[in-house]
XYZ file of C-alpha atoms in Angstrom:
483
model
C 80.173 182.981 131.967
C 79.623 180.221 134.531
C 82.616 178.349 133.159
C 84.672 181.543 133.387
C 83.836 181.871 137.093
C 84.506 178.216 137.815
C 87.803 178.396 135.954
C 88.708 181.447 138.036
C 87.825 179.699 141.274
C 89.641 176.546 140.257
C 92.821 178.407 139.424
C 92.939 177.201 135.798
C 91.619 180.191 133.845
C 95.000 181.000 132.353
C 95.333 177.399 131.133
C 92.098 177.059 129.198
C 90.470 178.848 126.285
C 86.728 179.561 126.397
C 84.682 179.463 123.202
C 81.128 180.846 123.092
C 78.329 180.559 120.552
C 74.582 180.731 120.224
C 72.063 183.456 119.611
C 74.121 186.586 119.062
C 73.359 188.818 116.099
C 75.830 191.714 115.928
C 79.254 192.912 117.011
C 78.049 194.339 120.335
C 77.056 190.798 121.373
C 80.501 189.492 120.474
C 82.300 192.186 122.465
C 80.047 191.510 125.466
C 80.981 187.829 125.282
C 84.655 188.784 125.345
C 84.066 190.936 128.420
C 82.297 188.008 130.073
C 85.340 185.800 129.524
C 85.130 184.274 126.032
C 88.415 184.083 124.124
C 86.670 183.230 120.861
C 83.174 183.089 119.399
C 81.665 180.712 116.819
C 78.892 181.195 114.291
C 76.169 178.770 113.245
C 72.833 180.114 112.049
C 74.182 183.417 110.740
C 76.826 181.650 108.662
C 74.174 179.319 107.213
C 71.951 182.275 106.310
C 74.880 183.921 104.531
C 75.071 180.804 102.333
C 71.388 181.039 101.444
C 69.639 179.123 104.259
C 65.998 180.192 104.717
C 65.617 178.547 108.150
C 62.896 176.047 107.207
C 63.824 173.963 110.268
C 63.631 170.736 108.289
C 67.333 169.954 107.823
C 66.833 166.332 108.864
C 64.316 165.652 106.071
C 66.777 165.725 103.169
C 64.467 168.172 101.384
C 66.433 171.436 101.640
C 65.191 173.582 98.777
C 68.388 175.653 98.648
C 70.655 172.597 98.423
C 72.561 172.996 101.701
C 71.307 170.277 104.087
C 70.559 167.628 101.476
C 72.010 165.049 99.107
C 69.714 166.312 96.339
C 71.765 167.633 93.445
C 69.341 168.127 90.540
C 65.864 169.500 89.925
C 64.744 166.014 88.886
C 65.817 164.537 92.228
C 64.085 167.387 94.036
C 60.840 166.706 92.203
C 61.074 163.012 93.116
C 61.274 164.083 96.770
C 58.186 166.240 96.380
C 59.865 169.637 96.536
C 58.013 172.488 94.867
C 61.190 174.468 94.365
C 64.910 173.696 94.281
C 67.586 176.368 93.889
C 71.019 175.108 95.000
C 73.635 177.635 96.122
C 75.695 179.090 93.287
C 79.298 180.171 93.101
C 78.435 183.409 94.883
C 77.408 181.591 98.088
C 80.991 181.291 99.336
C 81.649 184.932 98.449
C 78.538 185.942 100.367
C 79.728 184.014 103.426
C 83.173 185.635 103.171
C 81.615 189.101 102.953
C 79.518 188.380 106.030
C 82.515 187.454 108.179
C 84.542 190.369 106.841
C 81.743 192.814 107.657
C 81.254 191.319 111.120
C 84.973 191.626 111.776
C 84.962 195.283 110.761
C 82.003 195.989 113.035
C 83.798 194.318 115.956
C 86.814 196.549 115.280
C 84.591 199.628 115.430
C 83.039 198.622 118.758
C 86.403 197.729 120.273
C 87.866 201.020 119.032
C 84.976 203.006 120.512
C 85.925 201.563 123.907
C 89.475 202.816 123.473
C 91.155 199.486 122.756
C 93.205 198.260 119.818
C 92.388 194.540 120.075
C 89.311 192.571 121.010
C 91.447 190.120 122.987
C 92.350 192.932 125.392
C 88.719 192.857 126.541
C 88.653 189.199 127.593
C 87.482 188.979 131.203
C 86.816 192.720 131.558
C 83.636 192.408 133.645
C 84.217 195.958 134.876
C 83.230 197.333 131.454
C 79.732 195.798 131.614
C 76.678 197.461 133.122
C 73.105 196.273 133.464
C 70.853 198.853 131.770
C 67.391 197.239 131.845
C 65.088 194.675 133.508
C 66.351 195.529 136.980
C 62.981 194.526 138.440
C 63.161 191.016 136.952
C 66.788 189.973 137.238
C 69.945 191.096 139.016
C 73.059 190.551 136.918
C 75.460 192.018 139.464
C 76.879 188.634 140.521
C 77.798 187.936 136.893
C 79.347 191.250 135.898
C 81.010 192.377 139.138
C 84.761 191.870 138.745
C 86.501 189.339 140.943
C 89.396 191.612 141.782
C 91.410 188.869 143.359
C 91.327 186.860 140.132
C 91.612 189.563 137.490
C 94.978 190.594 136.117
C 94.295 193.611 133.909
C 97.874 194.589 133.145
C 98.425 195.284 129.440
C 99.728 192.165 127.761
C 102.513 194.095 125.983
C 104.394 194.704 129.238
C 107.697 192.832 129.666
C 107.189 189.236 130.760
C 107.623 188.802 134.497
C 110.404 186.843 136.065
C 109.839 183.111 136.063
C 109.045 183.056 139.798
C 106.276 185.615 139.349
C 104.889 183.728 136.372
C 104.581 180.581 138.480
C 102.974 182.500 141.335
C 100.424 184.076 139.007
C 99.596 180.666 137.504
C 99.049 179.113 140.922
C 96.720 181.971 141.846
C 94.707 181.398 138.677
C 95.045 185.006 137.552
C 93.254 185.873 134.320
C 95.355 187.201 131.479
C 93.528 188.931 128.635
C 95.513 186.990 126.112
C 94.527 184.375 123.485
C 95.969 180.915 123.870
C 98.198 179.491 121.187
C 98.389 175.737 120.886
C 101.787 174.274 120.157
C 102.234 173.205 116.510
C 101.393 169.572 115.835
C 104.820 168.236 114.911
C 103.637 164.975 113.374
C 100.953 166.623 111.262
C 103.371 169.335 110.139
C 105.991 166.797 109.102
C 103.429 164.872 107.083
C 102.192 168.029 105.357
C 105.735 168.655 104.118
C 105.256 166.041 101.392
C 102.482 168.113 99.760
C 104.893 169.378 97.082
C 105.646 165.806 95.992
C 102.159 164.321 95.653
C 101.397 165.496 92.132
C 104.548 164.166 90.459
C 102.832 161.052 89.129
C 103.807 158.534 91.822
C 102.386 157.624 95.220
C 104.406 159.061 98.103
C 104.563 156.532 100.927
C 105.413 157.690 104.445
C 105.715 155.424 107.474
C 105.813 157.518 110.612
C 108.935 156.603 112.622
C 107.351 156.409 116.073
C 104.140 155.336 117.739
C 101.500 158.035 117.717
C 99.575 159.010 120.832
C 96.847 161.378 122.048
C 99.009 164.432 121.344
C 99.135 163.565 117.635
C 95.790 165.051 116.655
C 94.309 165.625 113.164
C 96.991 163.499 111.529
C 96.778 163.862 107.761
C 94.385 166.835 107.832
C 97.106 169.395 107.130
C 98.262 167.404 104.099
C 94.703 167.079 102.783
C 94.255 170.820 103.246
C 97.364 171.510 101.168
C 96.136 169.168 98.429
C 92.696 170.811 98.431
C 94.215 174.283 98.109
C 96.396 173.096 95.234
C 93.298 171.804 93.463
C 91.261 174.936 94.103
C 93.845 177.642 93.527
C 96.791 176.152 91.630
C 95.060 174.076 88.972
C 96.131 170.684 90.354
C 94.128 167.738 88.940
C 90.742 167.125 90.521
C 90.626 164.012 92.681
C 88.925 160.696 91.914
C 88.493 157.459 93.824
C 91.300 155.919 91.748
C 93.925 158.463 92.817
C 96.924 157.234 94.809
C 98.861 160.338 95.806
C 100.029 159.636 99.352
C 99.994 156.688 101.735
C 100.460 157.517 105.422
C 101.217 154.546 107.664
C 101.224 154.577 111.477
C 101.949 151.253 113.189
C 103.747 149.781 116.151
C 100.624 149.911 118.318
C 99.846 153.544 117.562
C 96.682 155.121 118.976
C 96.142 158.271 116.941
C 94.749 161.341 118.671
C 91.470 163.037 117.864
C 90.578 163.863 114.275
C 92.711 161.219 112.553
C 92.110 161.584 108.807
C 89.694 164.498 109.268
C 88.751 166.227 105.991
C 90.672 163.553 104.094
C 91.038 164.227 100.355
C 90.919 162.000 97.289
C 94.287 160.330 96.807
C 95.262 160.172 100.486
C 95.330 156.867 102.380
C 95.692 157.045 106.177
C 96.280 153.690 107.851
C 96.964 153.095 111.543
C 97.665 149.743 113.170
C 96.540 150.087 116.765
C 93.554 152.383 117.280
C 92.311 155.949 117.188
C 90.405 158.371 119.385
C 87.332 160.508 118.619
C 86.428 162.196 115.351
C 88.182 159.898 112.870
C 87.390 160.832 109.258
C 85.267 163.835 110.188
C 83.705 165.421 107.073
C 85.893 163.163 104.940
C 85.980 164.213 101.282
C 87.659 161.189 99.699
C 90.527 158.738 99.945
C 90.824 155.933 102.498
C 91.057 155.884 106.287
C 91.743 152.541 107.981
C 91.925 151.693 111.672
C 93.312 148.186 111.948
C 94.489 145.993 114.785
C 98.106 146.325 115.847
C 100.515 143.692 117.109
C 101.265 143.432 120.817
C 104.496 142.186 122.399
C 103.463 138.596 121.689
C 102.738 139.282 118.047
C 98.972 139.002 118.502
C 96.722 141.527 116.788
C 94.588 143.542 119.224
C 92.467 146.710 119.457
C 91.706 148.296 116.064
C 88.947 150.355 117.688
C 87.887 153.988 117.422
C 86.301 156.576 119.689
C 83.147 158.627 119.332
C 81.697 160.295 116.228
C 83.598 158.229 113.701
C 83.066 159.527 110.119
C 80.909 162.438 111.303
C 79.365 163.855 108.115
C 81.780 161.913 105.860
C 80.848 162.662 102.258
C 83.074 160.460 100.101
C 85.824 157.877 100.309
C 86.228 154.619 102.224
C 86.592 154.044 105.970
C 87.443 150.762 107.697
C 87.457 149.802 111.383
C 88.693 146.342 112.334
C 87.625 146.681 115.969
C 84.677 148.340 117.703
C 83.501 151.956 117.846
C 82.316 154.514 120.372
C 78.921 156.193 120.342
C 77.427 158.003 117.352
C 79.288 155.920 114.822
C 78.756 157.468 111.358
C 76.393 160.164 112.605
C 75.212 162.231 109.625
C 77.034 159.936 107.190
C 76.629 161.720 103.864
C 77.949 159.460 101.119
C 81.087 157.611 102.229
C 81.560 153.821 102.318
C 82.172 152.234 105.724
C 82.981 148.817 107.173
C 82.752 148.182 110.934
C 84.330 144.760 111.339
C 84.327 144.319 115.123
C 82.418 141.241 116.289
C 80.969 140.195 119.678
C 83.421 138.332 121.899
C 80.615 135.973 122.894
C 77.035 135.260 121.798
C 74.718 138.224 122.295
C 72.596 137.945 125.455
C 70.342 140.935 125.996
C 68.896 139.421 129.178
C 72.065 140.516 130.954
C 71.093 144.165 130.449
C 73.379 147.051 129.565
C 73.338 146.084 125.893
C 75.430 149.062 124.838
C 78.384 147.963 126.955
C 78.956 144.835 124.848
C 77.844 146.204 121.463
C 80.391 146.845 118.730
C 78.921 150.325 118.180
C 78.177 152.064 121.466
C 74.830 153.639 120.650
C 73.167 155.890 118.054
C 75.043 154.441 115.072
C 74.060 155.967 111.697
C 71.984 158.666 113.349
C 70.707 161.175 110.730
C 72.417 159.272 107.919
C 71.504 160.775 104.546
C 73.617 158.830 102.038
C 76.382 156.261 101.718
C 76.867 152.542 102.307
C 77.966 150.646 105.400
C 78.557 147.048 106.478
C 78.432 146.044 110.151
C 79.876 142.604 110.938
C 78.949 142.661 114.631
C 76.377 144.148 116.998
C 75.168 147.507 115.630
C 74.239 148.643 119.133
C 71.077 150.273 120.501
C 69.192 153.288 119.138
C 70.588 152.748 115.645
C 69.484 154.590 112.487
C 67.375 157.215 114.262
C 66.568 160.002 111.813
C 68.068 158.070 108.888
C 66.722 159.397 105.572
C 69.079 157.922 102.955
C 71.789 155.394 102.212
C 72.007 151.717 103.152
C 73.310 149.822 106.192
C 74.016 146.098 105.862
C 73.930 144.174 109.139
C 75.159 140.662 109.730
C 72.987 137.800 110.898
C 74.680 134.867 112.629
C 72.892 132.224 114.705
C 76.083 131.325 116.556
C 76.364 134.923 117.789
C 72.598 135.273 118.412
C 72.479 138.028 115.819
C 69.073 137.415 114.238
C 66.315 139.554 112.737
C 64.563 140.017 116.072
C 67.738 141.157 117.831
C 68.601 143.629 115.084
C 65.042 144.959 114.951
C 65.296 145.666 118.662
C 68.470 147.675 118.069
C 66.740 150.229 115.839
C 65.917 153.574 117.376
C 62.384 154.144 118.603
C 60.527 155.980 115.873
C 63.255 155.362 113.272
C 61.559 155.393 109.875
C 63.546 152.522 108.413
C 62.863 148.984 107.205
C 64.822 145.807 107.943
C 64.688 143.777 104.742
C 66.228 140.761 103.066
C 69.164 141.531 100.808
C 68.360 142.532 97.222
C 70.583 142.417 94.123
C 71.994 145.876 94.804
C 72.814 144.869 98.346
C 74.671 141.783 97.144
C 76.887 143.938 94.927
C 77.390 146.539 97.666
C 78.611 143.976 100.186
C 80.955 142.352 97.694
C 82.385 145.778 96.830
C 82.782 147.071 100.395
C 84.197 143.870 101.865
C 86.419 143.480 98.808
C 88.092 146.821 99.520
C 88.275 145.973 103.223
C 89.998 142.722 102.293
C 92.604 144.736 100.386
C 93.337 146.740 103.550
C 93.758 143.543 105.537
C 96.168 142.136 102.973
C 98.134 145.391 103.049
C 98.877 144.636 106.707
C 99.672 140.923 106.205
C 96.263 139.692 107.352
C 95.504 137.496 104.362
C 93.778 134.770 106.391
C 91.366 137.257 107.973
C 90.713 138.758 104.544
C 89.667 135.363 103.184
C 87.322 134.775 106.125
C 85.593 138.104 105.574
C 85.341 137.607 101.819
C 83.715 134.253 102.512
C 80.851 136.141 104.180
C 80.503 138.293 101.074
C 80.319 135.322 98.739
C 77.207 134.130 100.561
C 75.891 137.584 101.404
C 72.160 136.747 101.185
C 72.553 134.212 103.985
C 74.788 136.416 106.119
C 73.259 139.889 105.906
C 70.070 141.918 106.101
C 69.738 145.527 104.971
C 68.412 148.604 106.730
C 66.956 151.157 104.346
C 64.903 154.292 105.034
C 61.260 154.541 104.168
C 60.472 156.618 101.104
C 60.879 160.238 102.193
C 58.763 162.945 100.608
C 58.579 166.621 101.471
C 56.707 167.160 104.733
C 53.743 169.466 104.002
C 54.103 170.939 107.482
C 57.553 172.272 106.585
C 57.995 175.249 104.294
C 60.113 174.272 101.288
C 60.095 177.505 99.308
């Protein structure tokens, strides 16, 4: 509501779309949010409950007894974690969630119809339909629900569009139109998705995008992965494996992909950009490979290769590689994917200068709430790392020349993080060889053979070059209900 008013006052309300969520329980709440200015609403807790969540409030413990917020897959694994009961969601969970949203939609229709309207969107910004009916002695809601007549445009949206001059005048005045926004189609993503019909013919479809990508080219590859997923779910297409090579998407020439590059990536899809990428790369990745590598500048030198915030957020499977550095919350909630962060400090680490995060290769809170997966960090992991980590392994480099030693890395771990910094074991040796081996393949694919050999040299002597961060043994917390 506050944002609605500020958007009105700033003259931009007809250029933004307001989303609201949190705490509502029924259709009347949703309609009220529309009247207060929300174009759309989002669901969190209610959707989780429809899947079987019992609201134990222990999602971070990796001990979810209904199999939603956990990497536990079998009763035996649950018993090893100390759970008394483990009943993962069955096939009817998705149907239950679908029924919930369908029923909520029908209830919204009924409320909207009772007000005399055909569409919920016609109620956006209709403060005049709201009335305070209780708690008058404790709070006065008049300033929030009194219409701003000079900003409201309540003409029906099905009237003929005004002349261009009037449209411009209305935009400059910041008049509110009760009309949902429609984002322009993402041309690049749509063009890539067009190859979906060719990816199951037995050969790898390779596509090199003809121009440099930029911030407008968001969620590149996601539409293609969605088409592949639907084919596997509904059309009987072969299930994916880590050995699949269905499509290779290449973006070079100094491209900096927009937000969500490779989001929801599927098995068989390789997304590779030479340049960089913005926030949300590989979000909830389900398989395949996503690589952010350095691109050549005008002098032929390789630069950048970095990513923005929330890289690999909740990534479940597949491989992700970053040749440069990363923004904050790198691999937050990593849930099973393999990751290599190859950026290295430009000079020896010197924490006495202060502002450690500014020079780190991961800008804070890396691997927060990690539950599964493997990762190798060749540079400075950054401050507040591994907070809330309950599973998986993170391998961090030690290098005297860069002042990356045990003490420095220990100081990078989040306060209260229940993890241990240990010498490499046999499993760790194999993990590093595997992860850096695949990263080396990505480097060779972009004619960086010399860099690949340097990195593989670190793997060959992994015990001298790496330590491992692993979580303490996690058992069910007796203070949390698990049944």
